[in-house]
Coordinates of C-alpha atoms in Angstrom, one line a residue:
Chain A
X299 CA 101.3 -23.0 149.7
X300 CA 98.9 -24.7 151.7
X301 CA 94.8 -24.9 150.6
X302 CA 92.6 -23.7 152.8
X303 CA 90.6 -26.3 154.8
X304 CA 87.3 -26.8 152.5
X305 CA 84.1 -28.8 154.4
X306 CA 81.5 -30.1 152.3
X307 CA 79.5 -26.9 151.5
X308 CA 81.9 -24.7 150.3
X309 CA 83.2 -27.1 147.9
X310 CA 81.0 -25.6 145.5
X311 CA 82.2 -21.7 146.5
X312 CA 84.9 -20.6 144.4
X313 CA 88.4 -21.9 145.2
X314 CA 91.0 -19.1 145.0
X315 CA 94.5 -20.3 144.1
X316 CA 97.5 -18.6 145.4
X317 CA 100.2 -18.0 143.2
X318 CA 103.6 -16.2 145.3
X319 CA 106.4 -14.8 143.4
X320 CA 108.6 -15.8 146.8
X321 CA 109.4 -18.9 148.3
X322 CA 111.6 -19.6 151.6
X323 CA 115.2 -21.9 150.9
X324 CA 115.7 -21.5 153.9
X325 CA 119.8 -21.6 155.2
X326 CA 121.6 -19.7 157.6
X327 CA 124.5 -17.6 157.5
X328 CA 126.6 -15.5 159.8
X329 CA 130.1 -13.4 159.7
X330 CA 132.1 -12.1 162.2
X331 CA 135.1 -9.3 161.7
X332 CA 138.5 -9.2 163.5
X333 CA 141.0 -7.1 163.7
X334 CA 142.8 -8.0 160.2
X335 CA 140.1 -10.8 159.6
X336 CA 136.6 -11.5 158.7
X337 CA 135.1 -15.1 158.8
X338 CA 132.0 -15.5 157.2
X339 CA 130.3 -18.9 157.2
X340 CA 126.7 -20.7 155.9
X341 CA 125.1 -23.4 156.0
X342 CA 124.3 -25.7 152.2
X343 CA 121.1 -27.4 152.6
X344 CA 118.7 -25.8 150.2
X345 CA 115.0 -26.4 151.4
X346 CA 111.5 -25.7 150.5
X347 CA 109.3 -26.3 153.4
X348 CA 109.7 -29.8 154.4
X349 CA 111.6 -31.0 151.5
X350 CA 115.2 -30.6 150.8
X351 CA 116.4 -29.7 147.4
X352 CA 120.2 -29.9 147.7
X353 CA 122.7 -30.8 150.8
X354 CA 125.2 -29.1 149.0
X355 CA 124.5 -25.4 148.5
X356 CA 126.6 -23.2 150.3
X357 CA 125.4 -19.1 150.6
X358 CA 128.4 -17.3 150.3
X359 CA 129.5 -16.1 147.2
X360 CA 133.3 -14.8 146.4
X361 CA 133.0 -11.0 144.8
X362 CA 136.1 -9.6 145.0
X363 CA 140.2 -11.1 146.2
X364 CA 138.5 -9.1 149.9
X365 CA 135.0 -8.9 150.0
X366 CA 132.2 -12.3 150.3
X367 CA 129.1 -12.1 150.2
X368 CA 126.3 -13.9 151.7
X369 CA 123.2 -14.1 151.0
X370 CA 119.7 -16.1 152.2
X371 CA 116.0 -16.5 151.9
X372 CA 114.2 -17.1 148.2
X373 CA 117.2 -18.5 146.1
X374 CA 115.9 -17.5 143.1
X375 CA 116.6 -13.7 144.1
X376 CA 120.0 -14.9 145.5
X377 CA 121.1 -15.9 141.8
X378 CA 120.0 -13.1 139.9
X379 CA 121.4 -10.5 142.8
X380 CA 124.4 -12.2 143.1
X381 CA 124.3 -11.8 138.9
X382 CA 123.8 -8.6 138.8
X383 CA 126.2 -7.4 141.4
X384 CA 129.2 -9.4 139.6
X385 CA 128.1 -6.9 136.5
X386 CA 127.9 -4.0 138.6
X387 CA 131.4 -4.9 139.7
X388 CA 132.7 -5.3 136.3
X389 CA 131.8 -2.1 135.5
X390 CA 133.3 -0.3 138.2
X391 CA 136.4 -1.6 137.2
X392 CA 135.8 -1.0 133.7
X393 CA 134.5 3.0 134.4
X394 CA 137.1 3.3 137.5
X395 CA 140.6 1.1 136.8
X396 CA 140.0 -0.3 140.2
X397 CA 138.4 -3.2 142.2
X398 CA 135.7 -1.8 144.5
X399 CA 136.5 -1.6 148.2
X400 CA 134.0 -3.2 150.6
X401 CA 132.5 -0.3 151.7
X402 CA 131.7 0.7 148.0
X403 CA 130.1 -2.8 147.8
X404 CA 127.6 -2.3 150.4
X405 CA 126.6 1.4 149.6
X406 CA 126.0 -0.3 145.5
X407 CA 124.0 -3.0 147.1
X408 CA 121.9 -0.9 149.4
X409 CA 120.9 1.4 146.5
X410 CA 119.9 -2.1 144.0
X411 CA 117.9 -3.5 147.0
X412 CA 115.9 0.0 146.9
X413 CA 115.6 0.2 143.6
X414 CA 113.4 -2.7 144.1
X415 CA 111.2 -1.3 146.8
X416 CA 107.9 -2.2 145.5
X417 CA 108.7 -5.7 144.7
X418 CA 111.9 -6.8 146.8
X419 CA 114.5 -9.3 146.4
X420 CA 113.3 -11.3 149.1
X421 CA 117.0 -11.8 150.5
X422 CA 118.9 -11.4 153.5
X423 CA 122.6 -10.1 152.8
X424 CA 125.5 -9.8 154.5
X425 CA 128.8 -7.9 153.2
X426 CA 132.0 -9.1 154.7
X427 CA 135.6 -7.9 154.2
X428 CA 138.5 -6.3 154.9
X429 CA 138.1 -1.8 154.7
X430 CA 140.5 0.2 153.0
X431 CA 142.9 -0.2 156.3
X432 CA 142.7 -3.8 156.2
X433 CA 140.5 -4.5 159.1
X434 CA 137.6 -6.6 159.2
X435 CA 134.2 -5.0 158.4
X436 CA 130.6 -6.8 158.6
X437 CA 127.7 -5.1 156.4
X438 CA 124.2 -6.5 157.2
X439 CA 121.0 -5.6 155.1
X440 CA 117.4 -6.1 155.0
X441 CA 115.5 -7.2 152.0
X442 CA 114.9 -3.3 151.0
X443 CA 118.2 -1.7 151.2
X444 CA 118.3 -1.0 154.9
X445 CA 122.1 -1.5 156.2
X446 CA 125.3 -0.9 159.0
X447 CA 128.4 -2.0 160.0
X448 CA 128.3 -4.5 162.8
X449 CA 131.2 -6.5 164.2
X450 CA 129.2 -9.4 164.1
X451 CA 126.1 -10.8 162.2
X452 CA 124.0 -13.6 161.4
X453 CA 120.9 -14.1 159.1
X454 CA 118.8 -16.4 157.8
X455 CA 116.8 -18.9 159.0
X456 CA 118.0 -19.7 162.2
X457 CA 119.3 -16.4 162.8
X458 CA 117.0 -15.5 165.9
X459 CA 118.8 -18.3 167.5
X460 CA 122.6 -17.8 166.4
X461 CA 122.6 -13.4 167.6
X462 CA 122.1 -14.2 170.9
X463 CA 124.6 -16.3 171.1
X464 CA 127.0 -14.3 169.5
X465 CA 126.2 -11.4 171.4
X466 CA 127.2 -13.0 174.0
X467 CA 130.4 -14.9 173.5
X468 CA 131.3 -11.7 171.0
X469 CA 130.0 -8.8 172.3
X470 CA 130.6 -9.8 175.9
X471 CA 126.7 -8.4 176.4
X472 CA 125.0 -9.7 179.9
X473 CA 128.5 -11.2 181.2
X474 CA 129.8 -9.7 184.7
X475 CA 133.5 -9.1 185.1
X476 CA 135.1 -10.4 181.9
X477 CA 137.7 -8.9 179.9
X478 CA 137.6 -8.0 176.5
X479 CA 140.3 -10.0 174.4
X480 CA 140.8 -9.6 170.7
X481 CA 139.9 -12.7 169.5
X482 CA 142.5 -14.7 166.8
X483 CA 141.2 -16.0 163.6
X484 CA 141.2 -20.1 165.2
X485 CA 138.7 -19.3 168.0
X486 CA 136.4 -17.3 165.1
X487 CA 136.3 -20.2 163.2
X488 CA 135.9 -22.4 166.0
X489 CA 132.9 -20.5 167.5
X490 CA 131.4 -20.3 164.0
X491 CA 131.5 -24.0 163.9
X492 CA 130.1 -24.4 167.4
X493 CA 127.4 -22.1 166.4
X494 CA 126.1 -23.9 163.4
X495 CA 126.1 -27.1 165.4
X496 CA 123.7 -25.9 167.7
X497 CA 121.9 -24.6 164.9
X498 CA 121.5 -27.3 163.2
X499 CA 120.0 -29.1 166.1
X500 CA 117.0 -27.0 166.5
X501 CA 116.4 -25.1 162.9
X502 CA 115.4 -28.0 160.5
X503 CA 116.3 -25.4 157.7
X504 CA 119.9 -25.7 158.6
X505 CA 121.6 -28.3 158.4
X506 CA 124.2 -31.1 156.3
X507 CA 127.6 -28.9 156.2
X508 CA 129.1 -25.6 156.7
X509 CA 131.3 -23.7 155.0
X510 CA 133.7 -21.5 156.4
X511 CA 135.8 -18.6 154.5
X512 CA 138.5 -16.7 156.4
X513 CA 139.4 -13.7 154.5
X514 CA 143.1 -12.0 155.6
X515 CA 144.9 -9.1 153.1
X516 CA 146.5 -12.4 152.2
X517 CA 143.5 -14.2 150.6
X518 CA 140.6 -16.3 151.3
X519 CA 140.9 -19.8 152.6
X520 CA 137.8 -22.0 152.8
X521 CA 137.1 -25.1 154.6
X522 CA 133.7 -27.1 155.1
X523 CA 132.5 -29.1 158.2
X524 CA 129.2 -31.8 158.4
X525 CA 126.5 -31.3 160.1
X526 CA 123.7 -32.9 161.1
X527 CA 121.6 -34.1 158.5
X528 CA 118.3 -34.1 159.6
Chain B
X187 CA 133.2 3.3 90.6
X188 CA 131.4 1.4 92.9
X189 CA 133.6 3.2 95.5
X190 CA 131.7 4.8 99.2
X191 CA 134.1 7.4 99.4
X192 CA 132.9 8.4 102.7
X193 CA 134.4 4.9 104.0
X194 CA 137.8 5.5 102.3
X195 CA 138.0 8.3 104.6
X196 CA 137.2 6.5 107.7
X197 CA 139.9 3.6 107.2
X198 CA 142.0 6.6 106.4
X199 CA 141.8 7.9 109.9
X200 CA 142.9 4.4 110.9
X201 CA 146.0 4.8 108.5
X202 CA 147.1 7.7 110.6
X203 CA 146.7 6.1 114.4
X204 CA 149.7 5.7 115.5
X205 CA 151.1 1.6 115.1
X206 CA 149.8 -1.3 117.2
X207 CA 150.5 -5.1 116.5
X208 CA 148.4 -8.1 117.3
X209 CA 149.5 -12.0 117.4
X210 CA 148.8 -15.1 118.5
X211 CA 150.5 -18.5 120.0
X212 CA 149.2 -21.6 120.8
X213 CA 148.2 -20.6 124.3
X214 CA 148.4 -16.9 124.0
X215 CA 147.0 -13.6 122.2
X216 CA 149.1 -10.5 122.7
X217 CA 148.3 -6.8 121.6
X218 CA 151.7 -4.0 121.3
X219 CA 150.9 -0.8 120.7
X220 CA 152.8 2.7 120.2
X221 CA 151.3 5.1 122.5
X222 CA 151.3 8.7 120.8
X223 CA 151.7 11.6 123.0
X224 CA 149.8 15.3 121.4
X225 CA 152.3 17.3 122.6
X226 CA 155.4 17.2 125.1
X227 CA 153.0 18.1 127.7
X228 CA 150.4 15.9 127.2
X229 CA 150.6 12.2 128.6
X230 CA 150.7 9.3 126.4
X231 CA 147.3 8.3 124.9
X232 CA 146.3 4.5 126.1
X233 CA 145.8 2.6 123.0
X234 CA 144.7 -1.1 124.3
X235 CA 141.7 -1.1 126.1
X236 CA 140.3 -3.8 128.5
X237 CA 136.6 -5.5 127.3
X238 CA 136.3 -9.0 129.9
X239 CA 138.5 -11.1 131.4
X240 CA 139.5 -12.9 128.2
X241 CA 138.9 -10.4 125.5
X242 CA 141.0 -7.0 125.0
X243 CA 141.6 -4.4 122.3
X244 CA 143.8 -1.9 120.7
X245 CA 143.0 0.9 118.8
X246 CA 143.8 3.0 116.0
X247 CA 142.0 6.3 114.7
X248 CA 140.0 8.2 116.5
X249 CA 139.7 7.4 120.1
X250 CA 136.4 8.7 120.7
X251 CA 134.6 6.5 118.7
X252 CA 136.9 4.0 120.1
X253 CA 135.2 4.0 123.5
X254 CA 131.8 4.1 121.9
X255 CA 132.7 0.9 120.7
X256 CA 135.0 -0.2 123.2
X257 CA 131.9 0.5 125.6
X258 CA 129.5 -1.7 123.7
X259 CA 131.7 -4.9 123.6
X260 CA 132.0 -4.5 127.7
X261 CA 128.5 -4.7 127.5
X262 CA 127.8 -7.7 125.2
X263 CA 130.3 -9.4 127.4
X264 CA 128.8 -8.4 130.3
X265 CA 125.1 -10.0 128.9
X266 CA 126.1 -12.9 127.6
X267 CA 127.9 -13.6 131.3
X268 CA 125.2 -12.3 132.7
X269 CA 122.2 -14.4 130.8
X270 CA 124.3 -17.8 130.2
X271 CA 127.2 -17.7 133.1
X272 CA 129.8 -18.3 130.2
X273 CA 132.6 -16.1 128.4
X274 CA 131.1 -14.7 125.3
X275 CA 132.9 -16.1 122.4
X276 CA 135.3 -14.0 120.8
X277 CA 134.1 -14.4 116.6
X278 CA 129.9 -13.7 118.3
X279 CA 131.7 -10.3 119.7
X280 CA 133.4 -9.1 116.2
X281 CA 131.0 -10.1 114.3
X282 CA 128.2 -7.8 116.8
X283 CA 130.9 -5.2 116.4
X284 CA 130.7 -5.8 112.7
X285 CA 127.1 -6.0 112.7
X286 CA 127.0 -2.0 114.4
X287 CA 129.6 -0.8 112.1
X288 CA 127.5 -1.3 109.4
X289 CA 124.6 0.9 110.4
X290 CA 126.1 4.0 109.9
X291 CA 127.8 3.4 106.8
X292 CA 123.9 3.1 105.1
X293 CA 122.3 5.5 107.1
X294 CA 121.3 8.9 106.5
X295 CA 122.7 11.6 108.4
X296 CA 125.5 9.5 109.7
X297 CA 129.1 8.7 109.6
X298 CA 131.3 5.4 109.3
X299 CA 133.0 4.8 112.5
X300 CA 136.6 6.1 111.9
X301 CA 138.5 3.6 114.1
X302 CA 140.0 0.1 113.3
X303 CA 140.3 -2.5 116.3
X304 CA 142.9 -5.5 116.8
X305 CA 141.2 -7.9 119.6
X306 CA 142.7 -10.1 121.2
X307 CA 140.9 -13.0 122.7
X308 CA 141.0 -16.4 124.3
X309 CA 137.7 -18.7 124.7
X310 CA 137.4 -22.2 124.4
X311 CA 138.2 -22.6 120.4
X312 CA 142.1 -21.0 121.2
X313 CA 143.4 -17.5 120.7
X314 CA 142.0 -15.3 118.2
X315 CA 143.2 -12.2 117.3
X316 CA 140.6 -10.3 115.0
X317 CA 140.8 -7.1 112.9
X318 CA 137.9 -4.9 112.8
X319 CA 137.9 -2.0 110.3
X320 CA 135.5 1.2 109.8
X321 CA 134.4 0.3 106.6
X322 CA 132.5 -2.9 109.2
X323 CA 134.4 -6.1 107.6
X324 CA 135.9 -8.0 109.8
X325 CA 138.8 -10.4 109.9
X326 CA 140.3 -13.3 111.3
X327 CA 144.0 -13.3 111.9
X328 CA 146.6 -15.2 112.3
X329 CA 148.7 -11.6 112.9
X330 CA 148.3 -8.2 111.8
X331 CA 149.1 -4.7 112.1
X332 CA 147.3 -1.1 111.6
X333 CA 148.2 2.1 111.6
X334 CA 151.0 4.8 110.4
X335 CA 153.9 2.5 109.3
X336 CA 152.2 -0.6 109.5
X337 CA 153.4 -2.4 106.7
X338 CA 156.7 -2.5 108.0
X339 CA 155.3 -4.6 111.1
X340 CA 153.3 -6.6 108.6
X341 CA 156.4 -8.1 106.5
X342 CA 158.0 -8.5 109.9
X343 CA 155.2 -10.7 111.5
X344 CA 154.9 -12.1 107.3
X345 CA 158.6 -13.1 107.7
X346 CA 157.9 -14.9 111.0
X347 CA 154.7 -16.2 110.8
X348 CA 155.5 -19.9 111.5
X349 CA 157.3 -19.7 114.8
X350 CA 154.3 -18.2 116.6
X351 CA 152.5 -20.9 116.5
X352 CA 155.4 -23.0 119.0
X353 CA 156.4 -19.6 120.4
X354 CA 156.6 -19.1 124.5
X355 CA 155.0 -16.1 125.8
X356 CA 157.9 -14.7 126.3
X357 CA 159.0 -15.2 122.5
X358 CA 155.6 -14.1 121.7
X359 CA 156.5 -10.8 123.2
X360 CA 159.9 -10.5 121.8
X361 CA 158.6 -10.8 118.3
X362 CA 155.2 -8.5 118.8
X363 CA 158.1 -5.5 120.1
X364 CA 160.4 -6.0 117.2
X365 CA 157.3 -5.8 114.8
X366 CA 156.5 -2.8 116.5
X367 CA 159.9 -1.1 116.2
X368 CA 160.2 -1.5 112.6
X369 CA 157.4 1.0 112.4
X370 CA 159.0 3.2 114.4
X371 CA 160.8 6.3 112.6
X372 CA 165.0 6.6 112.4
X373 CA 165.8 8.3 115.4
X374 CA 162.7 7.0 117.7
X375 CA 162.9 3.8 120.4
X376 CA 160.6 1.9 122.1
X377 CA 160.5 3.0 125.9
X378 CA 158.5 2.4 129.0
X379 CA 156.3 5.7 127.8
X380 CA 155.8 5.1 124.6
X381 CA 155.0 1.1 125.0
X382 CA 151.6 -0.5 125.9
X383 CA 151.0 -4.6 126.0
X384 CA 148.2 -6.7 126.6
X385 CA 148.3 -10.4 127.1
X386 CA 145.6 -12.8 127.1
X387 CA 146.2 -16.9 127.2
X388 CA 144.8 -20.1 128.4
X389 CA 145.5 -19.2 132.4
X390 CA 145.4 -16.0 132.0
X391 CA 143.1 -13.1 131.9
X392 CA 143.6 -10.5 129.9
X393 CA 146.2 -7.7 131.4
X394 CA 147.2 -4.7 130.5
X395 CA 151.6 -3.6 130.8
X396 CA 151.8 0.0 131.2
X397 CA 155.0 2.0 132.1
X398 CA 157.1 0.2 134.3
X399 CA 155.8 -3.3 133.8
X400 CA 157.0 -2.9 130.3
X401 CA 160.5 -2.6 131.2
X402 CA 161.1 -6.2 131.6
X403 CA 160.0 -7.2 128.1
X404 CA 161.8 -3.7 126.4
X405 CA 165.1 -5.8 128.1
X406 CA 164.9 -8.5 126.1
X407 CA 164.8 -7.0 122.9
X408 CA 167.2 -4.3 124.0
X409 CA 170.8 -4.5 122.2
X410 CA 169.2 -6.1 118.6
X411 CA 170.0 -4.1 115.8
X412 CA 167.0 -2.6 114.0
X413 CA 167.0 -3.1 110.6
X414 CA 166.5 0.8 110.2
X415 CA 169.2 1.5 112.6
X416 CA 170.0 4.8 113.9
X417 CA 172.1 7.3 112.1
X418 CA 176.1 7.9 112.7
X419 CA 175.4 9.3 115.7
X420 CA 177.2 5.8 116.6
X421 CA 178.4 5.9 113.7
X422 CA 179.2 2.0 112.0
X423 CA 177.7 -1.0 110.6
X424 CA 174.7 1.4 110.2
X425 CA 173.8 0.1 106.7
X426 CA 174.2 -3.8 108.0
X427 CA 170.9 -6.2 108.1
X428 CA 171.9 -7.8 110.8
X429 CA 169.8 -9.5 113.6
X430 CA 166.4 -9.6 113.2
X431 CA 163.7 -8.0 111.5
X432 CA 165.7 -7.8 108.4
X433 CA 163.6 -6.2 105.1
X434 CA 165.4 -6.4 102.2
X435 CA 165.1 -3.5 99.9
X436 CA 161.8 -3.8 100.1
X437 CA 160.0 -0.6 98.9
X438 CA 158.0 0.4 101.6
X439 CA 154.9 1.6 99.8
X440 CA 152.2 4.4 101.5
X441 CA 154.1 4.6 105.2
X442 CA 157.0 6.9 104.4
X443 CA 155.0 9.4 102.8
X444 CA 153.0 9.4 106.2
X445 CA 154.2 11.5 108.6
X446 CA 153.4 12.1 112.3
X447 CA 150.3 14.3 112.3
X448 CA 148.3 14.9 115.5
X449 CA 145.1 14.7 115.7
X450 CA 144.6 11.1 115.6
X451 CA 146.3 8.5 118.3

């Protein structure tokens, strides 16, 4: 947190110190959902203004065999949300003899972001997975609960620069005469890493790798890319 | 006498659940256990009971305060993940659940618990498998059995005691279904109904076989002769010892007197 600027009189005036339960990591990350896919991908650098903490922190987090979830903004919310959702998940299964469904996922996390209306987890979410008929489903959320299915999503840090751009080569939005093509799970991925490449060129929050997951009715595969490091 | 009769009768209520066996390998903790159905119309009462991912128990007594207790081990496990990212260990659990128990055997107004728990577990010191009883003692076992006609299962897994150790899972299995026939009564066999298992081990996390999935392991045991075979309906070498599970003439103390009756699963 910066001072404020003190000249010579005021040195004497008293100083107030600002303490703030939040602080900004920084980190980007974005999903996109197919017909029987979902690709979800972040960025690891942790950061904390113009320091970085970690080049190897990656966003997404596994909850169930079909469902990642991603999550930016103060990491120290990130951790205990992501805690507390893997209990809530455990006792679903406990209560219900049955993993929760994606759609299940994002209504729970909705109603725990809510809960905390008057002193938010200061994160931005995103839900990704397959839906009970095995298609691919985004979830986004704001910090207080807020939520909807979209096809595609990014948040974070650079994620005024990244929906644009996938509103464009995804959504087809502002394009004359094209034709809508189902996209296959190798062009996702390789317009996710295209996208965090520019990213990472004009966000300095973003940066040092990415990490990819593909999630299919078959399982979740994972691979991780470099990028820029500065 | 020195005697808290009001205990007595809570580890009574475990004497009349219906059987369930508990034993452990090297790698691997496994839980069998005879599922009681009330009546013919009724299904089969679940007797092992899922806590975490490495940590499972059977039951015997009555159910209800079963899942009182069943319910507060999910939930130490589920702190203990939850403040230090780590399995809770399985002796920290029994002892908690030993630590409960023990409150309403002293208190006014209140009643022992009248259920006794076998859990299975598997954390970084190895398999346990743990007995937990109303009167809040707990133990730590190599093997053991509870409920009606248990003793017969516990001279079984006596008898065998020092292959588990070397066993394979399979083996394991084998062994904890024939201890679990031998409490079974003449004219009564193990089948896909009746049958619940529960397998924890090194790779793997605790899972429950219900039904079907016990078919595969009821195979393998399936043409041994029981020591308490059948009667002539098949007529011959009824009277033989043969294969395993053999019990000499041992008197079989409390268990024959104890007959199937209701109420408790």
């Amino acid at each position: 947190m910066m001072d404020p600027m003190l000249n010579e009189e005021s040195s004497y005036a008293p100083k107030q110190t600002y303490f703030s339960p939040y602080a900004m990591n920084g980190g980007t990350c974005l999903a996109i959902a197919g017909e029987d896919f979902v690709v979800v991908g972040s960025d690891t650098r942790l950061s904390q203004g113009f320091s970085i903490f970690t080049r190897d922190l990656p966003k997404t987090y596994k909850l169930t065999t079909s469902t990642v979830l991603g999550a930016c903004g103060f990491h120290g919310d990130v951790l205990t949300l992501t805690k507390v959702l893997n209990a809530r998940l455990k006792m679903f299964e406990h209560e219900h003899h049955k993993k929760m469904t994606t759609s299940e996922i994002a209504a729970m996390l909705s109603t725990m972001l809510y809960h905390r209306r008057f002193f938010p987890y200061y994160v931005y979410n995103l839900i990704a997975g397959l839906d009970e008929e095995g298609k691919g489903v985004v979830y986004s959320f704001d910090p207080v609960g807020s939520y909807g299915s979209d096809g595609y999503r990014a948040r974070g840090s650079a994620a005024a620069m990244l929906q644009p751009l996938l509103d464009n080569q995804i959504g087809l939005k502002n394009q004359q005469n094209v034709q809508r093509v189902s996209l296959s799970k190798e062009k996702v991925v390789n317009l996710v890493k295209d996208v965090f490449i520019s990213a990472a060129e004009r966000d300095i929050y973003t940066g040092d790798a990415v990490v990819v997951h593909v999630i299919t009715k078959d399982g979740t595969t994972t691979e991780r890319f470099p990028l820029r490091r500065d | 006498q020195g005697r808290i009769h009001q205990i007595e009768y809570a580890m009574e209520a475990v004497k009349q659940g219906s059987a369930t066996v508990g034993l452990k390998s090297k790698s691997h903790a496994i839980l069998v256990a005879l599922k009681r159905a009330s009546s013919e119309l009724a299904a089969h009462q679940k007797k092992i009971i899922p806590i975490d991912d490495h940590i499972g128990v059977s039951i015997a007594g009555l159910t209800a305060d079963a899942r009182l207790l069943s319910n507060f081990m999910r939930s130490e496990c589920l702190n203990s993940r939850y403040a230090y990212d780590s399995p809770l260990p399985v002796s920290r659990l029994v002892s908690a659940v030993g630590n409960k128990s023990q409150i309403p055997t002293q208190r006014y107004g209140r009643r022992p618990f009248g259920v006794g728990l076998l859990v299975a577990g598997y954390d970084d010191q190895g398999p346990h498998i743990y007995q937990t009883c109303p009167s809040a003692n707990y133990y730590d076992c190599k093997a053991m059995a509870i409920g009606a006609r248990s003793q017969s299962a516990r001279t079984y897994v006596e008898k065998h005691l020092d292959k588990f150790l070397e066993c394979s899972l399979d083996e394991l299995i084998k062994h904890g279904l024939r201890a679990l026939r031998e409490t079974l009564p003449q004219e009564v066999e193990l089948t896909t109904k009746n049958c619940s298992l529960g397998i924890v081990g090194k790779d793997m996390e605790f899972t429950i076989y219900d039904d079907d999935d016990v078919q595969k392991y009821l195979a393998m045991i399936e043409g041994e002769e029981r020591s308490r075979a059948a009667p002539p309906a098949d007529q011959a070498a009824m009277d033989t010892q043969e294969g395993e599970g053999q019990q000499p003439a041992d008197p079989q103390p409390a268990d024959p007197a104890v007959e199937e009756q209701g109420m408790e699963h």
